[in-house]
């Protein structure tokens, strides 16, 4: 997916409950899925910035369900912050800016859904942790997020992406893409396909989820889905909440491990130079288990040691599937980008699996 959405103009901005004149609107260059912009507005109280985001309906087929979840989750977060007397609540939980007629999103002239949030000033995001303390702070924030949502009142959250972390389903989708060969690429990546099949067979021994509780989790706990206070380096606000729905705690911890313990990029091409930084994993384990507190069962804690390898493998499968389909899901920078991502993530799964004993030891130590 390489198409870009045109920059939103005054008419779209005016559809939201924002008082003031649009000064500028610039792309925010982050994320694989949505198109995001920062709008500067001259309000009666002075200049203010807002995030405008087009919901990708190829990925999220029901934007109404996405926004219903988001309103429920952020409202629950805010009530928890009020009970705790937390300072800067507006910087610790997202707030949806409604349209002028009270809806959660606005369709543009082409029917594309847009939503709006106040820009959280004085914050930064990180692709990877600069040190173990930052890794622990991130894991603590995501662990607390899961703990806060544990008492979210019924009904269950909408399923915004069916089968999102269904590894068996992802494997079936890969095989369907191999057979379909929509982009004519399958013959050139036969080695990668065979290697992925072998790892999927091997995963039966470490990626099982039978008997694990299903609970509201983020489902996409990358480090860059967390805003840090720019001055104090404090983890403030969990963002990108579109995938919040029922799942396993291991999905969240595993995605943190996948994205935070390897200094290489997600699309790293120097596979031989890739490595896992064990001190960062230990910090993640301590932060996540501190954040979740008494929430997790013994079985859930036991699943965390292999969670990183499981999530790296799942993403390797997804990237290879999208490559075979012609790059229709993830935004790419070139024709081999998804293939580069696949190779790097499969290599990371290998590295994390090789360190399984040490990673499980970290989790046991953090649980004491």
CSV table of C-alpha atoms in Angstrom, one decimal, residues 100-242:
chain,number,residue,atom,x,y,z
A,100,UNK,CA,-20.0,19.6,15.2
A,101,UNK,CA,-23.0,17.4,15.1
A,102,UNK,CA,-21.7,15.1,17.8
A,103,UNK,CA,-20.3,12.1,15.8
A,104,UNK,CA,-17.0,10.4,16.4
A,105,UNK,CA,-15.8,10.7,12.8
A,106,UNK,CA,-16.4,12.7,9.7
A,107,UNK,CA,-16.6,11.4,6.1
A,108,UNK,CA,-14.9,13.6,3.4
A,109,UNK,CA,-16.2,14.2,-0.1
A,110,UNK,CA,-14.8,10.8,-1.2
A,111,UNK,CA,-16.6,9.0,1.7
A,112,UNK,CA,-13.3,8.4,3.6
A,113,UNK,CA,-13.7,8.5,7.4
A,114,UNK,CA,-11.6,11.0,9.5
A,115,UNK,CA,-11.2,11.5,13.2
A,116,UNK,CA,-9.6,14.1,15.3
A,117,UNK,CA,-7.6,14.3,18.6
A,118,UNK,CA,-5.9,17.1,20.4
A,119,UNK,CA,-2.2,17.0,19.8
A,120,UNK,CA,-0.5,15.9,23.0
A,121,UNK,CA,2.1,18.6,23.4
A,122,UNK,CA,5.6,18.2,24.9
A,123,UNK,CA,5.8,14.5,24.0
A,124,UNK,CA,8.0,12.3,21.8
A,125,UNK,CA,7.8,8.7,20.6
A,126,UNK,CA,10.7,6.3,20.2
A,127,UNK,CA,11.3,3.5,17.7
A,128,UNK,CA,13.5,1.6,20.1
A,129,UNK,CA,14.5,2.2,23.8
A,130,UNK,CA,17.7,4.2,24.4
A,131,UNK,CA,18.4,2.3,27.6
A,132,UNK,CA,16.9,-0.3,30.0
A,133,UNK,CA,15.1,2.3,32.1
A,134,UNK,CA,13.2,3.5,29.1
A,135,UNK,CA,12.3,-0.1,28.2
A,136,UNK,CA,11.0,-0.8,31.7
A,137,UNK,CA,9.0,2.4,31.7
A,138,UNK,CA,7.3,1.5,28.4
A,139,UNK,CA,6.5,-2.0,29.6
A,140,UNK,CA,5.2,-0.6,32.8
A,141,UNK,CA,2.8,1.7,30.9
A,142,UNK,CA,1.5,-1.0,28.7
A,143,UNK,CA,1.1,-3.4,31.6
A,144,UNK,CA,-0.9,-0.7,33.5
A,145,UNK,CA,-3.0,-0.2,30.4
A,146,UNK,CA,-4.1,-3.9,30.5
A,147,UNK,CA,-4.7,-3.7,34.2
A,148,UNK,CA,-6.9,-0.6,33.9
A,149,UNK,CA,-9.0,-2.3,31.1
A,150,UNK,CA,-9.5,-5.5,33.1
A,151,UNK,CA,-12.7,-4.2,34.7
A,152,UNK,CA,-14.1,-2.6,31.5
A,153,UNK,CA,-17.9,-3.1,31.8
A,154,UNK,CA,-19.6,-5.3,29.2
A,155,UNK,CA,-20.4,-5.8,26.4
A,156,UNK,CA,-17.1,-7.1,25.0
A,157,UNK,CA,-15.2,-4.8,22.7
A,158,UNK,CA,-15.9,-5.1,19.0
A,159,UNK,CA,-13.5,-7.3,17.0
A,160,UNK,CA,-12.0,-4.7,14.7
A,161,UNK,CA,-9.7,-7.1,12.8
A,162,UNK,CA,-11.0,-10.7,12.9
A,163,UNK,CA,-8.2,-13.2,13.5
A,164,UNK,CA,-5.6,-10.5,14.1
A,165,UNK,CA,-3.3,-12.7,16.1
A,166,UNK,CA,-4.6,-16.1,15.0
A,167,UNK,CA,-1.3,-17.7,13.9
A,168,UNK,CA,-3.0,-20.7,12.4
A,169,UNK,CA,-5.2,-18.4,10.4
A,170,UNK,CA,-2.2,-16.3,9.3
A,171,UNK,CA,-0.6,-19.5,8.1
A,172,UNK,CA,-3.7,-20.5,6.1
A,173,UNK,CA,-3.8,-17.0,4.6
A,174,UNK,CA,-0.1,-17.4,3.6
A,175,UNK,CA,-0.9,-20.7,1.8
A,176,UNK,CA,-3.8,-19.1,0.0
A,177,UNK,CA,-1.6,-16.3,-1.2
A,178,UNK,CA,1.0,-18.8,-2.4
A,179,UNK,CA,-1.7,-20.6,-4.4
A,180,UNK,CA,-3.2,-17.3,-5.8
A,181,UNK,CA,0.2,-15.7,-6.5
A,182,UNK,CA,-1.6,-12.4,-7.3
A,183,UNK,CA,1.6,-10.5,-8.0
A,184,UNK,CA,3.6,-13.3,-9.7
A,185,UNK,CA,6.2,-13.4,-7.0
A,186,UNK,CA,5.8,-16.8,-5.4
A,187,UNK,CA,8.4,-18.5,-7.6
A,188,UNK,CA,11.2,-16.1,-6.6
A,189,UNK,CA,10.6,-16.6,-2.9
A,190,UNK,CA,10.3,-20.4,-2.7
A,191,UNK,CA,13.1,-20.6,-0.2
A,192,UNK,CA,11.4,-18.0,2.1
A,193,UNK,CA,8.1,-19.8,1.8
A,194,UNK,CA,9.7,-23.2,2.8
A,195,UNK,CA,11.6,-21.6,5.7
A,196,UNK,CA,8.4,-20.0,7.0
A,197,UNK,CA,6.5,-23.3,6.8
A,198,UNK,CA,9.2,-25.0,8.8
A,199,UNK,CA,9.0,-22.4,11.5
A,200,UNK,CA,5.3,-22.6,11.7
A,201,UNK,CA,5.5,-26.3,12.3
A,202,UNK,CA,8.1,-25.6,15.0
A,203,UNK,CA,5.9,-23.0,16.6
A,204,UNK,CA,3.5,-25.6,17.7
A,205,UNK,CA,5.9,-26.3,20.5
A,206,UNK,CA,6.1,-22.7,21.9
A,207,UNK,CA,3.2,-20.6,20.6
A,208,UNK,CA,0.2,-22.4,22.0
A,209,UNK,CA,-2.6,-20.4,23.6
A,210,UNK,CA,-5.0,-23.1,24.8
A,211,UNK,CA,-6.3,-22.3,28.2
A,212,UNK,CA,-5.0,-18.7,28.4
A,213,UNK,CA,-7.5,-16.1,29.5
A,214,UNK,CA,-8.9,-13.7,26.9
A,215,UNK,CA,-9.0,-10.1,28.2
A,216,UNK,CA,-9.0,-6.6,26.7
A,217,UNK,CA,-5.4,-5.9,25.5
A,218,UNK,CA,-3.8,-3.4,23.2
A,219,UNK,CA,-2.7,-6.0,20.6
A,220,UNK,CA,-0.1,-3.8,19.0
A,221,UNK,CA,2.3,-2.8,21.8
A,222,UNK,CA,5.1,-1.3,19.8
A,223,UNK,CA,7.3,1.2,21.6
A,224,UNK,CA,6.3,3.9,19.1
A,225,UNK,CA,2.6,3.4,20.2
A,226,UNK,CA,3.5,5.2,23.5
A,227,UNK,CA,4.1,8.9,24.0
A,228,UNK,CA,6.9,9.9,26.4
A,229,UNK,CA,7.2,13.3,28.2
A,230,UNK,CA,9.9,15.1,26.3
A,231,UNK,CA,11.4,16.7,29.3
A,232,UNK,CA,11.2,13.9,31.9
A,233,UNK,CA,11.3,10.9,29.6
A,234,UNK,CA,8.2,9.6,31.5
A,235,UNK,CA,5.9,7.2,29.7
A,236,UNK,CA,2.6,9.1,29.5
A,237,UNK,CA,0.1,8.0,26.9
A,238,UNK,CA,-0.7,4.8,25.1
A,239,UNK,CA,-1.9,5.5,21.5
A,240,UNK,CA,-3.0,3.7,18.4
A,241,UNK,CA,-5.9,2.1,20.1
A,242,UNK,CA,-7.7,0.7,17.0
